[in-house]
Amino acid sequence: TWGVALAVIAANAIYIGVDEDHNDADASSSAVIAFAVCDNLFCIWFVFELGTRFMAFRRRPDCLRDSWFKFDAALVLLMTLETWIMPVIFKAVRFRGEMPTGPFRLLRLLRLSRLARLMRFFPELMTMAKAMKAALRAVSSSLAMVVIIIYAFAIVAHMDMRDVKGGLEDYYGTVPLCMWSLLIHGTLLDSPGSIMNRLRLDNTPQSYIALTLFLVFVFLSALTLMNMLIGILCEVVSAVSLEEKEMAAINGLKDTVLTALKAYDVDGNKMISQEELQQVLQNESAALIMEALDIDHGHLLDMQSMMYSKRSEISMDEIMEMLLFSRGKTPTTFRHMSENHVLTRWTLSTRFDRFSAKMEACMTSLASQITSLGPPNCSGGQASAHLPVQPQAATCMAVRTGPLRMESL
């Protein structure tokens, strides 16, 4: 299970630190028995796990499409090469002297990259990593701005404090020293009070000018740019979090609804009828994922009716898009407004056509009833049965019979 795999990965990460601190042997074959046993046990476990995951693929070549599987396979290959294969090779060729395992000990550090798999169990870590990657350009621009400001203020401060003595030359003796002082004390705020007190106690015009410049630099660099950098990171994390939720929704639909749709696609044309779609949506797992994604069932039914009114079958891609479109918490975009406008027009047109058909049927029935009664005589006499019904006669008939019932409408 994933819980056991997570525990073994965490234990292996801790073991790497313990092994590096207490194991002085160059190879597991010459190490203390406890370290040799741990190396072999971890190697056996990761080989077993990789083989189990490989056998879980319905089509074996699909493992080459799984980036995590390829990543773990490379780590397991290095681990087996170091633990089992290389000692056997060196013993088989009867290598004289000590086995050169220094490069392989460096390769052992690559095992730490297995900690990246922890991100699969903690989506928040993956979101943070992707946000850092997405914010790389913005952060680089902010840091470049900080460097420019440091350089500009360092030149001005050096021009002002060039001839000042009394220990201040350790801060302002050269332009690089000025930049270093501004970075450490002004940007990173490492004891800024010490340099400010030194400048205040110097009690010279140059020191007061330098003190003012330092205060302006602190407000501009540490308080403005750094807080702006935090805002950029928060904005990027929010955007990446929304993208991750979108991808999680898509993956959830693929794992449930799309799998069920493929089971009904016997001919393999990726087209699904309305009856087949209803059977898929009644599936328990599909119902759970739809409830988790807050899919509006009413809107989904309306979309189905509109799409199936023109065709008997629609593609799986259109069904997936329709399901994602019907989520209740999806941010509104112009496309959503346009699609809803089309749905509203279709709904009104369909209902108007139904109402027109009912009205036409009612009027036809009413006309046939009036015709079967025969033409009345408004003066009280009976008209001849063979005479056609005239508009005036129909009007008189309507007056005599009173208001008509319209329940059929």
Coordinates of C-alpha atoms in Angstrom, one line a residue:
T1 CA 0.0 0.0 0.0
W2 CA 0.9 3.6 -0.3
G3 CA 1.2 4.0 3.4
V4 CA 3.8 1.2 3.7
A5 CA 5.7 2.7 0.7
L6 CA 5.7 6.1 2.3
A7 CA 7.1 4.7 5.6
V8 CA 9.9 2.8 3.8
I9 CA 10.9 5.9 1.8
A10 CA 11.0 8.0 5.0
A11 CA 13.0 5.2 6.8
N12 CA 15.4 5.0 3.9
A13 CA 16.0 8.8 4.0
I14 CA 16.8 8.6 7.7
Y15 CA 19.0 5.6 7.2
I16 CA 21.1 7.4 4.5
G17 CA 22.0 10.1 7.1
V18 CA 22.8 7.5 9.8
D19 CA 24.9 5.4 7.3
E20 CA 26.8 8.5 6.2
D21 CA 27.5 9.4 9.8
H22 CA 28.5 6.0 11.2
N23 CA 29.5 3.8 8.3
D24 CA 33.1 4.2 7.3
A25 CA 33.3 1.3 4.9
D26 CA 33.5 1.9 1.2
A27 CA 31.3 -1.0 0.2
S28 CA 28.3 -2.8 1.8
S29 CA 30.2 -6.1 1.6
S30 CA 32.9 -4.8 4.0
A31 CA 30.6 -2.8 6.2
V32 CA 29.3 -3.7 9.7
I33 CA 26.7 -6.5 9.5
A34 CA 23.9 -4.2 10.5
F35 CA 24.6 -1.7 7.7
A36 CA 25.0 -4.6 5.2
V37 CA 21.7 -6.1 6.2
C38 CA 19.9 -2.7 6.0
D39 CA 21.4 -2.1 2.5
N40 CA 20.1 -5.5 1.2
L41 CA 16.7 -5.1 2.8
F42 CA 16.1 -1.7 1.3
C43 CA 17.3 -3.0 -2.0
I44 CA 15.0 -6.0 -1.9
W45 CA 12.0 -3.8 -1.0
F46 CA 12.5 -1.3 -3.7
V47 CA 13.1 -4.0 -6.3
F48 CA 9.9 -5.8 -5.1
E49 CA 7.9 -2.5 -5.2
L50 CA 9.1 -1.7 -8.7
G51 CA 8.3 -5.2 -10.0
T52 CA 4.8 -5.0 -8.4
R53 CA 4.1 -1.6 -10.1
F54 CA 5.3 -3.0 -13.4
M55 CA 3.0 -6.0 -13.2
A56 CA 0.1 -3.6 -12.4
F57 CA 0.2 -2.1 -15.9
R58 CA -2.4 -3.6 -18.2
R59 CA -0.1 -3.0 -21.1
R60 CA 3.5 -3.4 -20.1
P61 CA 4.8 -0.7 -22.5
D62 CA 2.7 1.9 -20.7
C63 CA 5.2 2.0 -18.0
L64 CA 7.4 4.1 -20.3
R65 CA 4.8 6.8 -20.2
D66 CA 4.8 7.0 -16.4
S67 CA 7.5 9.5 -15.4
W68 CA 7.5 8.4 -11.7
F69 CA 8.0 4.8 -12.7
K70 CA 11.0 5.7 -14.9
F71 CA 12.4 7.8 -12.1
D72 CA 12.1 5.0 -9.6
A73 CA 13.5 2.5 -12.1
A74 CA 16.7 4.6 -12.5
L75 CA 17.2 4.8 -8.7
V76 CA 16.6 1.1 -8.2
L77 CA 19.1 0.3 -11.0
L78 CA 21.8 2.4 -9.3
M79 CA 21.0 0.8 -6.0
T80 CA 21.2 -2.8 -7.3
L81 CA 24.4 -1.9 -9.2
E82 CA 26.0 -0.7 -6.0
T83 CA 24.7 -3.3 -3.6
W84 CA 24.7 -6.5 -5.6
I85 CA 26.1 -6.3 -9.1
M86 CA 29.4 -4.5 -8.7
P87 CA 30.7 -6.6 -5.7
V88 CA 29.9 -9.7 -7.7
I89 CA 31.7 -8.4 -10.8
F90 CA 34.8 -7.5 -8.8
K91 CA 34.9 -10.8 -7.1
A92 CA 34.4 -12.7 -10.3
V93 CA 37.3 -11.0 -12.1
R94 CA 39.3 -11.4 -8.9
F95 CA 40.2 -7.7 -8.7
R96 CA 43.4 -7.2 -6.8
G97 CA 43.5 -4.4 -4.4
E98 CA 40.6 -2.4 -2.9
M99 CA 37.5 -2.0 -4.9
P100 CA 37.2 1.7 -6.1
T101 CA 33.8 2.4 -4.7
G102 CA 34.3 6.2 -4.2
P103 CA 32.2 7.1 -7.3
F104 CA 29.4 4.8 -6.2
R105 CA 29.3 6.4 -2.8
L106 CA 28.7 9.6 -4.5
L107 CA 25.9 8.0 -6.5
R108 CA 24.3 7.0 -3.2
L109 CA 23.5 10.6 -2.7
L110 CA 21.1 10.2 -5.6
R111 CA 18.9 8.1 -3.3
L112 CA 17.9 11.3 -1.6
S113 CA 16.1 12.3 -4.8
R114 CA 13.6 9.5 -3.8
L115 CA 12.3 12.0 -1.3
A116 CA 10.7 13.7 -4.3
R117 CA 8.2 10.8 -4.2
L118 CA 6.9 12.2 -0.9
M119 CA 5.3 15.0 -3.0
R120 CA 2.9 12.4 -4.4
F121 CA 1.6 11.8 -0.8
F122 CA 1.5 15.5 0.1
P123 CA 0.0 17.5 -2.7
E124 CA 0.8 20.7 -0.9
L125 CA 4.5 20.1 -1.4
M126 CA 4.0 19.5 -5.1
T127 CA 2.0 22.8 -5.3
M128 CA 4.8 24.6 -3.5
A129 CA 7.5 23.2 -5.8
K130 CA 5.5 24.1 -8.9
A131 CA 4.8 27.5 -7.6
M132 CA 8.6 28.1 -7.0
K133 CA 9.2 27.0 -10.6
A134 CA 6.4 29.3 -12.0
A135 CA 7.6 32.2 -9.9
L136 CA 11.2 31.8 -10.9
R137 CA 11.1 34.7 -13.4
A138 CA 9.3 37.1 -11.2
V139 CA 11.6 36.3 -8.2
S140 CA 14.7 36.7 -10.5
S141 CA 13.4 40.1 -11.6
S142 CA 12.9 41.2 -8.0
L143 CA 16.3 40.0 -6.9
A144 CA 17.9 41.8 -9.9
M145 CA 16.1 44.9 -8.8
V146 CA 17.6 44.4 -5.2
V147 CA 21.1 44.0 -6.7
I148 CA 20.7 47.2 -8.7
I149 CA 19.5 49.2 -5.7
I150 CA 22.3 47.8 -3.6
Y151 CA 24.9 48.8 -6.2
A152 CA 23.5 52.3 -6.6
F153 CA 23.3 53.0 -2.9
A154 CA 26.8 51.5 -2.3
I155 CA 28.3 53.9 -4.8
V156 CA 26.6 56.9 -3.1
A157 CA 27.6 55.7 0.4
H158 CA 31.2 55.2 -0.6
M159 CA 31.4 58.6 -2.1
D160 CA 30.1 60.1 1.1
M161 CA 32.1 57.9 3.6
R162 CA 35.4 57.5 1.6
D163 CA 37.6 59.5 4.0
V164 CA 35.8 58.6 7.3
K165 CA 37.8 56.6 9.9
G166 CA 37.1 55.3 13.3
G167 CA 36.1 51.8 12.4
L168 CA 33.5 52.8 9.7
E169 CA 36.0 51.9 7.0
D170 CA 35.2 48.2 7.7
Y171 CA 31.7 49.0 6.3
Y172 CA 32.4 51.7 3.8
G173 CA 36.1 51.3 2.8
T174 CA 35.4 50.1 -0.7
V175 CA 32.3 49.7 -3.0
P176 CA 32.2 45.9 -2.5
L177 CA 32.3 46.4 1.3
C178 CA 29.5 48.9 1.0
M179 CA 27.5 46.4 -1.0
W180 CA 28.2 43.7 1.5
S181 CA 27.2 46.0 4.4
L182 CA 23.9 47.0 2.7
L183 CA 23.1 43.4 1.8
I184 CA 23.7 42.0 5.3
H185 CA 22.5 44.8 7.5
G186 CA 20.1 46.6 5.2
T187 CA 18.4 43.9 3.1
L188 CA 18.7 40.8 5.3
L189 CA 18.4 42.9 8.5
D190 CA 21.3 41.3 10.4
S191 CA 21.8 43.7 13.3
P192 CA 21.1 46.9 11.4
G193 CA 21.1 48.8 14.7
S194 CA 24.8 48.2 15.1
I195 CA 25.8 50.1 12.0
M196 CA 23.2 52.7 12.6
N197 CA 24.6 53.4 16.1
R198 CA 28.1 53.5 14.8
L199 CA 27.0 56.2 12.3
R200 CA 25.1 58.1 14.9
L201 CA 28.0 58.1 17.4
D202 CA 30.4 59.3 14.7
N203 CA 28.6 62.7 14.8
T204 CA 29.8 64.1 11.5
P205 CA 27.9 65.4 8.5
Q206 CA 29.0 62.5 6.4
S207 CA 27.8 60.0 9.0
Y208 CA 24.4 61.6 9.2
I209 CA 24.1 61.6 5.4
A210 CA 25.1 57.9 5.4
L211 CA 22.6 57.2 8.2
T212 CA 19.8 58.8 6.2
L213 CA 20.8 56.8 3.1
F214 CA 20.9 53.6 5.1
L215 CA 17.3 54.2 6.5
V216 CA 16.0 55.0 3.0
F217 CA 17.7 51.8 1.7
V218 CA 16.1 49.7 4.5
F219 CA 12.7 51.0 3.7
L220 CA 13.1 50.5 0.0
S221 CA 14.9 47.2 0.0
A222 CA 13.9 45.2 3.1
L223 CA 10.4 46.6 3.6
T224 CA 9.2 47.3 0.0
L225 CA 10.8 44.9 -2.4
M226 CA 10.9 41.9 0.0
N227 CA 7.3 42.3 0.9
M228 CA 6.5 42.7 -2.8
L229 CA 8.4 39.5 -3.4
I230 CA 6.2 37.7 -0.8
G231 CA 3.1 39.0 -2.5
I232 CA 4.3 37.7 -5.8
L233 CA 4.9 34.3 -4.3
C234 CA 1.5 34.2 -2.7
E235 CA -0.2 35.1 -6.0
V236 CA 1.7 32.5 -7.9
V237 CA 0.9 29.8 -5.2
S238 CA -2.8 30.7 -5.5
A239 CA -2.7 30.4 -9.3
V240 CA -0.8 27.1 -9.2
S241 CA -3.2 25.8 -6.5
L242 CA -6.1 26.5 -8.8
E243 CA -4.3 24.7 -11.7
E244 CA -3.6 21.7 -9.4
K245 CA -7.3 21.5 -8.4
E246 CA -8.2 21.6 -12.1
M247 CA -5.8 18.8 -12.9
A248 CA -7.0 16.8 -9.9
A249 CA -10.6 17.1 -11.2
I250 CA -9.6 16.0 -14.7
N251 CA -7.6 13.1 -13.4
G252 CA -10.5 12.0 -11.2
L253 CA -12.9 12.0 -14.1
K254 CA -10.4 10.1 -16.2
D255 CA -10.0 7.4 -13.5
T256 CA -13.7 6.9 -13.1
V257 CA -16.0 8.2 -15.8
L258 CA -13.7 7.9 -18.7
T259 CA -12.8 4.4 -17.8
A260 CA -16.4 3.4 -17.6
L261 CA -17.1 5.1 -20.9
K262 CA -14.4 3.1 -22.6
A263 CA -16.0 -0.1 -21.2
Y264 CA -19.2 0.8 -23.1
D265 CA -17.3 1.7 -26.3
V266 CA -17.3 -1.8 -27.8
D267 CA -16.6 -0.8 -31.4
G268 CA -13.8 1.6 -30.4
N269 CA -15.1 4.7 -32.2
K270 CA -15.1 6.7 -28.9
M271 CA -18.7 7.6 -29.4
I272 CA -21.3 7.2 -26.6
S273 CA -25.1 7.2 -26.8
Q274 CA -27.4 8.9 -24.3
E275 CA -28.6 5.7 -22.8
E276 CA -25.0 4.5 -22.3
L277 CA -24.0 7.8 -20.7
Q278 CA -26.9 7.5 -18.3
Q279 CA -25.8 4.1 -17.2
V280 CA -22.2 5.4 -16.6
L281 CA -23.4 8.3 -14.6
Q282 CA -25.5 6.0 -12.4
N283 CA -22.3 4.1 -11.5
E284 CA -21.4 4.4 -7.8
S285 CA -17.8 5.6 -8.2
A286 CA -18.8 8.1 -10.9
A287 CA -21.6 9.4 -8.7
L288 CA -19.1 9.9 -5.8
I289 CA -16.6 11.8 -8.0
M290 CA -19.4 14.0 -9.4
E291 CA -20.5 14.8 -5.9
A292 CA -16.9 15.6 -4.9
L293 CA -16.5 17.9 -7.9
D294 CA -19.9 19.7 -7.2
I295 CA -21.3 18.9 -10.6
D296 CA -24.7 20.5 -11.2
H297 CA -27.0 17.7 -12.2
G298 CA -29.7 20.0 -13.6
H299 CA -27.3 21.8 -15.8
L300 CA -25.7 18.5 -16.8
L301 CA -29.1 17.1 -17.9
D302 CA -29.8 20.3 -19.9
M303 CA -26.4 20.0 -21.7
Q304 CA -27.1 16.4 -22.5
S305 CA -30.5 17.2 -23.9
M306 CA -29.0 19.9 -26.1
M307 CA -26.1 17.8 -27.4
Y308 CA -28.1 14.7 -28.0
S309 CA -30.9 16.6 -29.8
K310 CA -28.7 17.0 -32.9
R311 CA -26.9 13.6 -32.8
S312 CA -27.5 10.2 -31.5
E313 CA -23.9 9.8 -30.2
I314 CA -21.3 12.2 -29.0
S315 CA -17.6 11.7 -28.4
M316 CA -15.9 11.0 -25.1
D317 CA -14.0 14.2 -25.2
E318 CA -17.2 16.2 -25.5
I319 CA -18.7 14.3 -22.5
M320 CA -15.6 15.0 -20.4
E321 CA -15.7 18.7 -21.3
M322 CA -19.4 18.7 -20.5
L323 CA -18.8 17.3 -17.1
L324 CA -16.0 19.7 -16.3
F325 CA -18.2 22.6 -17.6
S326 CA -21.0 21.7 -15.2
R327 CA -18.9 22.1 -12.0
G328 CA -20.5 24.5 -9.6
K329 CA -17.3 26.1 -8.3
T330 CA -15.7 26.7 -11.7
P331 CA -14.6 30.4 -12.1
T332 CA -16.7 32.1 -14.7
T333 CA -15.1 32.9 -18.1
F334 CA -16.3 34.3 -21.4
R335 CA -16.6 30.8 -22.7
H336 CA -18.9 29.8 -19.9
M337 CA -21.1 32.8 -20.6
S338 CA -21.1 32.0 -24.3
E339 CA -22.0 28.3 -23.8
N340 CA -24.8 29.2 -21.3
H341 CA -26.1 31.7 -23.8
V342 CA -26.3 28.9 -26.4
L343 CA -28.0 26.6 -23.9
T344 CA -30.5 29.3 -23.0
R345 CA -31.4 30.0 -26.6
W346 CA -31.8 26.3 -27.3
T347 CA -34.0 25.8 -24.2
L348 CA -36.3 28.7 -25.1
S349 CA -36.5 27.6 -28.7
T350 CA -37.3 24.0 -27.7
R351 CA -40.0 25.1 -25.3
F352 CA -41.5 27.5 -27.7
D353 CA -41.7 24.8 -30.4
R354 CA -43.4 22.5 -27.9
F355 CA -45.9 25.3 -27.0
S356 CA -46.5 26.1 -30.6
A357 CA -47.2 22.4 -31.4
K358 CA -49.6 22.2 -28.5
M359 CA -51.4 25.4 -29.6
E360 CA -51.6 24.2 -33.2
A361 CA -53.1 20.8 -32.0
C362 CA -55.6 22.7 -29.7
M363 CA -56.7 25.0 -32.5
T364 CA -57.1 22.1 -34.9
S365 CA -59.2 20.2 -32.4
L366 CA -61.2 23.3 -31.7
A367 CA -61.9 23.9 -35.4
S368 CA -63.0 20.4 -35.9
Q369 CA -65.4 20.6 -32.9
I370 CA -66.9 23.9 -34.3
T371 CA -67.3 22.3 -37.7
S372 CA -69.0 19.2 -36.3
L373 CA -71.7 21.4 -34.6
G374 CA -72.8 22.9 -37.8
P375 CA -73.5 26.6 -38.7
P376 CA -75.9 28.3 -36.2
N377 CA -78.5 30.9 -37.1
C378 CA -78.1 34.1 -35.1
S379 CA -81.8 35.0 -35.6
G380 CA -83.0 31.9 -34.0
G381 CA -83.8 29.8 -37.1
Q382 CA -81.9 26.7 -38.2
A383 CA -79.6 27.0 -41.1
S384 CA -79.3 24.3 -43.7
A385 CA -76.9 21.5 -42.8
H386 CA -75.2 21.6 -46.2
L387 CA -74.2 25.2 -46.0
P388 CA -70.5 25.9 -45.1
V389 CA -69.6 27.5 -41.8
Q390 CA -69.1 31.3 -42.2
P391 CA -67.0 33.4 -39.9
Q392 CA -70.1 35.3 -38.7
A393 CA -71.7 31.9 -37.9
A394 CA -68.7 30.8 -35.9
T395 CA -68.8 34.1 -34.0
C396 CA -72.4 33.6 -33.2
M397 CA -71.7 30.1 -32.1
A398 CA -69.0 31.3 -29.8
V399 CA -71.4 33.9 -28.3
R400 CA -74.1 31.2 -27.7
T401 CA -71.9 28.5 -26.3
G402 CA -70.0 30.9 -23.9
P403 CA -66.3 30.8 -23.1
L404 CA -64.4 27.7 -24.3
R405 CA -62.3 25.6 -21.9
M406 CA -58.5 25.6 -22.6
E407 CA -57.3 22.8 -20.3
S408 CA -55.7 21.0 -23.3
L409 CA -53.2 23.9 -23.6

